[in-house]
Amino acid sequence: MKRTTPVIPAEEIAKQKEYCAQLRTLNAQRPIPPKAYVDTYGCQQNEADSELLRGMLCEMGYEITDTDRGADVIVINTCAIREHAEQRVFGNVGALVHGKRKNPDQIICLCGCMAQEPHVADRLKQSYRHVDLVFGPQRLWRFPELLRRVLLRRGRVFETAPDDGAIAEGLPVRRSGRLKAWVSIMYGCNNFCSYCIVPYTRGRERSREPEIILNEIRELAAQGYRDITLLGQNVNSYGRDLEGGWDFPRLLEAAAAVPGDFLLRFMTSHPKDATERLFDVMARCEKAAPAIHLPFQSGNNRVLGAMNRRYTREQYLDKVRALRARIPGVVLTSDVIVGFPGETTEEFEDTLSLIEAVRFDALFTFLYSPRRGTPAAELPDPQTRQEKSANFDRLVEAQNRISLEKHRAYIGTAQRCLIDGAGEDPRHGLTARTPGGRLVHLDGDPALIGRFADIKITDCSTWALFGEL
Ligand code: 5AD
Ligand code: SF4
């Protein structure tokens, strides 16, 4: 199969494994195994990346811990999507200086999307001198080499030059869950929505080979994973850089043909590329969960144009109709931005009316946050913070009402749910997920965790369902 995306040669990956082995030998000479802590901010792709970082750290002979206290290596995997996320990272990275004073041999690493922002890298260089290693998401596969360089030379390392990215296969992974797993199917984004930093931090769209993805799914199914999420910034662009006629509906169908008792989910779908063929595959494949996250961002056509979303309100509503015609009970969730530069309250009313028209099961609502280097950050933004907040509150209030109404409709129904964990509330010892992914609290024996079971829904709140076996 010929492809246009560069693939990291196997010899390069073998070299990284060799560095792992060298560090493992060094670490084995220490009286107790050194500890490593990986802290993750942001999206599921970062969660998946952190599982690779932990996999590599294990190969290097580190024991993974869940606290920065006493860790020999700390890795902060960051998110740049909104200012708030960045402020939290700067605050938490700043606080690490105290631990480092007590243990000057500690290595502090920062990776993920923030590392790929030039002004962030500069600020870390100047003002956060206790940070030893900074590398962007496209350099993740070189982590063993970079860490080794820091350890052996004791100098600071910055690997943050712009990078379109490549595909790196064969890295070790240490998964966090036994039931739920992430499978990246592609990386990067070519859409350049005008508010979004991701195309600048995660490079160009590139797809993994279908056979490699399907093998990973086969292994996960054989290991007993029950809930597998296919990940990509826009999964609907899957395969555009591959030969052989692969696209996302075909991949989903092939994944659903893998034997085993599991459900497939995927994130995220750009509405402009969500096709009726995709909905057909979802409808026809029993393993494809009846759920889709389809971010609409705004209900107003002028704002959608300014966002460079490349669909209209009417086209979005048509897609939702086509989807529901095929999968009547489909769980539909979405993202929306309030206060995009230049958005008026009148235009915001269209967003409000869209959510009333669609009635999403759940909505992730965001206040616009200007990202340096994106076109939207240059636009005039006359609306006051108070107006934006008032609109935001109205949206949340409307959605909470809709979510509650949608949840009420579950009461009295039976749902085949995956019992996926122990609950925090002592009255409901277990948690489960409906096929559409809604959270259910119930009481029962922890031995049931990992099983699919029929659960009768007896009660609900805005955010969750309550049920019994
Ligand atoms: N400001 C606010 N929200 C944003 N998102 C992406 N960029 C921004 C921004 N600059 C939201 C979008 C996207 C979700 C992951 O984050 O709604 O779908
Ligand atoms: Fe950002 Fe748009 Fe790409 Fe999503 S599709 S990552 S919102 S640019």
CSV table of C-alpha atoms in Angstrom, one decimal, residues 125-340:
chain,number,residue,atom,x,y,z
A,125,LYS,CA,12.7,28.4,28.8
A,126,GLN,CA,12.9,31.8,30.6
A,127,SER,CA,10.8,31.5,33.7
A,128,TYR,CA,10.4,27.8,34.5
A,129,ARG,CA,14.0,26.7,34.7
A,130,HIS,CA,13.1,23.6,36.8
A,131,VAL,CA,11.5,22.1,33.7
A,132,ASP,CA,14.2,19.8,32.1
A,133,LEU,CA,12.5,18.5,28.9
A,134,VAL,CA,9.9,20.0,26.7
A,135,PHE,CA,8.6,18.2,23.6
A,136,GLY,CA,5.6,18.5,21.3
A,137,PRO,CA,3.0,15.8,20.5
A,138,GLN,CA,4.7,14.9,17.2
A,139,ARG,CA,8.0,14.0,19.0
A,140,LEU,CA,6.3,11.6,21.5
A,141,TRP,CA,7.9,8.6,19.9
A,142,ARG,CA,11.3,10.0,20.7
A,143,PHE,CA,10.7,10.3,24.4
A,144,PRO,CA,13.2,7.6,25.4
A,145,GLU,CA,16.0,9.3,23.4
A,146,LEU,CA,15.1,12.8,24.8
A,147,LEU,CA,14.9,11.6,28.4
A,148,ARG,CA,18.2,9.8,28.0
A,149,ARG,CA,19.8,13.0,26.7
A,150,VAL,CA,18.6,14.9,29.8
A,151,LEU,CA,19.7,12.2,32.2
A,152,LEU,CA,23.2,11.7,30.7
A,153,ARG,CA,24.0,15.3,30.0
A,154,ARG,CA,22.0,17.0,32.7
A,155,GLY,CA,21.2,19.9,30.3
A,156,ARG,CA,17.7,21.1,29.4
A,157,VAL,CA,16.2,19.8,26.2
A,158,PHE,CA,13.6,21.6,24.0
A,159,GLU,CA,12.2,19.7,21.1
A,160,THR,CA,9.5,22.1,20.0
A,161,ALA,CA,10.3,23.1,16.4
A,162,PRO,CA,7.2,23.0,14.1
A,163,ASP,CA,6.4,19.5,13.0
A,164,ASP,CA,3.7,18.2,10.6
A,165,GLY,CA,4.1,14.8,12.2
A,166,ALA,CA,4.4,11.2,11.0
A,167,ILE,CA,3.0,7.8,12.0
A,168,ALA,CA,5.0,5.9,14.6
A,169,GLU,CA,4.0,2.3,15.2
A,170,GLY,CA,5.2,-0.3,17.7
A,171,LEU,CA,5.6,1.8,20.8
A,172,PRO,CA,4.9,0.1,24.1
A,173,VAL,CA,1.6,1.0,25.8
A,174,ARG,CA,0.5,0.7,29.3
A,175,ARG,CA,-3.3,1.0,29.3
A,176,SER,CA,-5.1,2.5,32.3
A,177,GLY,CA,-8.3,0.4,32.1
A,178,ARG,CA,-9.2,-3.2,31.8
A,179,LEU,CA,-12.5,-2.7,30.1
A,180,LYS,CA,-12.3,0.5,28.2
A,181,ALA,CA,-9.6,1.2,25.7
A,182,TRP,CA,-8.6,4.0,23.3
A,183,VAL,CA,-7.4,3.2,19.8
A,184,SER,CA,-6.0,6.1,17.8
A,185,ILE,CA,-6.9,5.7,14.2
A,186,MET,CA,-5.4,9.0,13.0
A,187,TYR,CA,-3.6,12.1,14.2
A,188,GLY,CA,-3.6,15.8,13.4
A,189,CYS,CA,-6.2,18.0,11.9
A,190,ASN,CA,-6.4,19.8,8.5
A,191,ASN,CA,-9.7,21.7,9.2
A,192,PHE,CA,-8.4,25.0,10.6
A,193,CYS,CA,-11.6,26.0,12.3
A,194,SER,CA,-10.7,29.7,12.9
A,195,TYR,CA,-10.8,29.5,16.7
A,196,CYS,CA,-8.9,26.3,17.1
A,197,ILE,CA,-5.2,25.8,18.1
A,198,VAL,CA,-5.2,22.0,17.3
A,199,PRO,CA,-4.1,22.2,13.7
A,200,TYR,CA,-1.1,24.2,14.8
A,201,THR,CA,-0.1,21.9,17.7
A,202,ARG,CA,-0.9,18.5,16.3
A,203,GLY,CA,0.2,18.8,12.8
A,204,ARG,CA,-1.4,17.5,9.6
A,205,GLU,CA,-3.9,14.7,9.3
A,206,ARG,CA,-2.5,11.3,9.0
A,207,SER,CA,-4.1,7.8,9.2
A,208,ARG,CA,-2.8,4.6,10.7
A,209,GLU,CA,-2.9,1.5,8.4
A,210,PRO,CA,-6.2,-0.3,8.7
A,211,GLU,CA,-4.6,-3.7,9.3
A,212,ILE,CA,-2.6,-2.3,12.3
A,213,ILE,CA,-5.7,-0.8,13.8
A,214,LEU,CA,-7.7,-3.9,13.3
A,215,ASN,CA,-5.0,-6.0,14.8
A,216,GLU,CA,-5.0,-3.8,17.9
A,217,ILE,CA,-8.7,-4.2,18.2
A,218,ARG,CA,-8.5,-8.0,17.8
A,219,GLU,CA,-5.9,-8.0,20.6
A,220,LEU,CA,-8.1,-5.8,22.9
A,221,ALA,CA,-11.1,-7.9,22.2
A,222,ALA,CA,-9.2,-11.1,23.0
A,223,GLN,CA,-7.9,-9.5,26.3
A,224,GLY,CA,-11.5,-8.9,27.3
A,225,TYR,CA,-11.9,-5.2,26.6
A,226,ARG,CA,-15.6,-4.4,26.3
A,227,ASP,CA,-15.7,-0.7,25.2
A,228,ILE,CA,-13.3,0.5,22.5
A,229,THR,CA,-13.2,4.1,21.4
A,230,LEU,CA,-11.6,4.9,18.0
A,231,LEU,CA,-9.9,8.3,18.3
A,232,GLY,CA,-9.1,11.0,15.9
A,233,GLN,CA,-9.4,14.8,15.8
A,234,ASN,CA,-11.9,14.2,12.9
A,235,VAL,CA,-12.4,10.5,12.4
A,236,ASN,CA,-14.4,11.2,9.3
A,237,SER,CA,-11.3,12.2,7.4
A,238,TYR,CA,-9.8,8.8,8.1
A,239,GLY,CA,-8.1,7.2,5.1
A,240,ARG,CA,-7.7,10.3,2.9
A,241,ASP,CA,-4.0,9.8,2.9
A,242,LEU,CA,-4.1,6.0,2.4
A,243,GLU,CA,-4.5,4.1,-0.8
A,244,GLY,CA,-6.8,1.2,-1.1
A,245,GLY,CA,-10.1,3.1,-0.8
A,246,TRP,CA,-10.3,3.2,3.0
A,247,ASP,CA,-12.5,5.6,4.8
A,248,PHE,CA,-14.1,5.8,8.2
A,249,PRO,CA,-17.4,3.9,7.5
A,250,ARG,CA,-15.4,1.0,6.0
A,251,LEU,CA,-13.0,1.0,8.9
A,252,LEU,CA,-15.8,1.0,11.4
A,253,GLU,CA,-17.5,-1.9,9.6
A,254,ALA,CA,-14.3,-3.9,9.6
A,255,ALA,CA,-13.7,-3.2,13.3
A,256,ALA,CA,-17.3,-4.3,14.1
A,257,ALA,CA,-16.6,-7.6,12.3
A,258,VAL,CA,-13.8,-8.4,14.8
A,259,PRO,CA,-15.1,-11.3,17.0
A,260,GLY,CA,-15.8,-10.6,20.7
A,261,ASP,CA,-18.3,-9.1,23.1
A,262,PHE,CA,-17.5,-5.4,22.9
A,263,LEU,CA,-18.9,-2.0,21.8
A,264,LEU,CA,-17.2,0.4,19.4
A,265,ARG,CA,-17.4,4.2,19.9
A,266,PHE,CA,-15.6,7.0,18.1
A,267,MET,CA,-14.6,10.6,18.6
A,268,THR,CA,-14.8,13.2,17.1
A,269,SER,CA,-16.9,13.5,14.0
A,270,HIS,CA,-16.9,16.8,12.0
A,271,PRO,CA,-20.5,17.3,10.7
A,272,LYS,CA,-19.3,18.3,7.3
A,273,ASP,CA,-17.8,14.8,6.8
A,274,ALA,CA,-20.4,12.7,8.6
A,275,THR,CA,-22.1,10.9,5.8
A,276,GLU,CA,-25.3,8.8,5.5
A,277,ARG,CA,-23.0,5.9,4.7
A,278,LEU,CA,-21.5,6.3,8.2
A,279,PHE,CA,-25.0,6.3,9.7
A,280,ASP,CA,-25.9,3.2,7.7
A,281,VAL,CA,-22.9,1.4,9.0
A,282,MET,CA,-23.7,2.4,12.6
A,283,ALA,CA,-27.3,1.2,12.1
A,284,ARG,CA,-26.3,-2.1,10.6
A,285,CYS,CA,-23.4,-3.0,12.9
A,286,GLU,CA,-24.5,-4.3,16.3
A,287,LYS,CA,-21.1,-3.5,17.8
A,288,ALA,CA,-21.3,0.1,16.8
A,289,ALA,CA,-22.7,1.9,19.9
A,290,PRO,CA,-25.8,4.0,19.1
A,291,ALA,CA,-24.0,7.2,20.0
A,292,ILE,CA,-22.3,10.0,18.1
A,293,HIS,CA,-20.6,13.2,19.2
A,294,LEU,CA,-21.2,15.7,16.5
A,295,PRO,CA,-20.0,19.2,17.5
A,296,PHE,CA,-22.1,22.0,16.0
A,297,GLN,CA,-20.3,24.9,17.6
A,298,SER,CA,-23.0,27.5,16.6
A,299,GLY,CA,-26.5,27.6,15.3
A,300,ASN,CA,-26.0,30.7,13.2
A,301,ASN,CA,-24.8,30.6,9.6
A,302,ARG,CA,-22.8,33.8,9.7
A,303,VAL,CA,-20.9,32.6,12.8
A,304,LEU,CA,-20.4,29.1,11.3
A,305,GLY,CA,-18.9,30.8,8.3
A,306,ALA,CA,-16.6,33.0,10.4
A,307,MET,CA,-15.6,29.8,12.3
A,308,ASN,CA,-14.7,28.1,9.0
A,309,ARG,CA,-16.9,25.2,9.8
A,310,ARG,CA,-18.0,24.6,6.2
A,311,TYR,CA,-21.6,23.6,6.9
A,312,THR,CA,-24.8,25.5,7.5
A,313,ARG,CA,-27.4,25.2,10.3
A,314,GLU,CA,-29.7,23.6,7.7
A,315,GLN,CA,-27.1,21.1,6.6
A,316,TYR,CA,-26.5,20.2,10.3
A,317,LEU,CA,-30.2,19.7,11.0
A,318,ASP,CA,-30.5,17.5,7.8
A,319,LYS,CA,-27.6,15.3,9.1
A,320,VAL,CA,-29.4,14.9,12.4
A,321,ARG,CA,-32.6,13.9,10.6
A,322,ALA,CA,-30.8,11.4,8.4
A,323,LEU,CA,-29.1,9.9,11.5
A,324,ARG,CA,-32.3,9.6,13.6
A,325,ALA,CA,-34.2,8.1,10.6
A,326,ARG,CA,-31.7,5.2,10.7
A,327,ILE,CA,-31.0,5.0,14.5
A,328,PRO,CA,-34.1,6.3,16.3
A,329,GLY,CA,-32.8,6.2,19.8
A,330,VAL,CA,-29.3,7.4,19.0
A,331,VAL,CA,-27.5,9.3,21.8
A,332,LEU,CA,-26.4,12.6,20.3
A,333,THR,CA,-23.9,14.8,22.0
A,334,SER,CA,-22.2,18.0,20.9
A,335,ASP,CA,-19.8,20.9,21.5
A,336,VAL,CA,-20.8,24.5,21.3
A,337,ILE,CA,-18.9,27.8,21.7
A,338,VAL,CA,-20.5,30.8,23.2
A,339,GLY,CA,-19.1,34.3,22.6
A,340,PHE,CA,-17.2,33.7,19.4
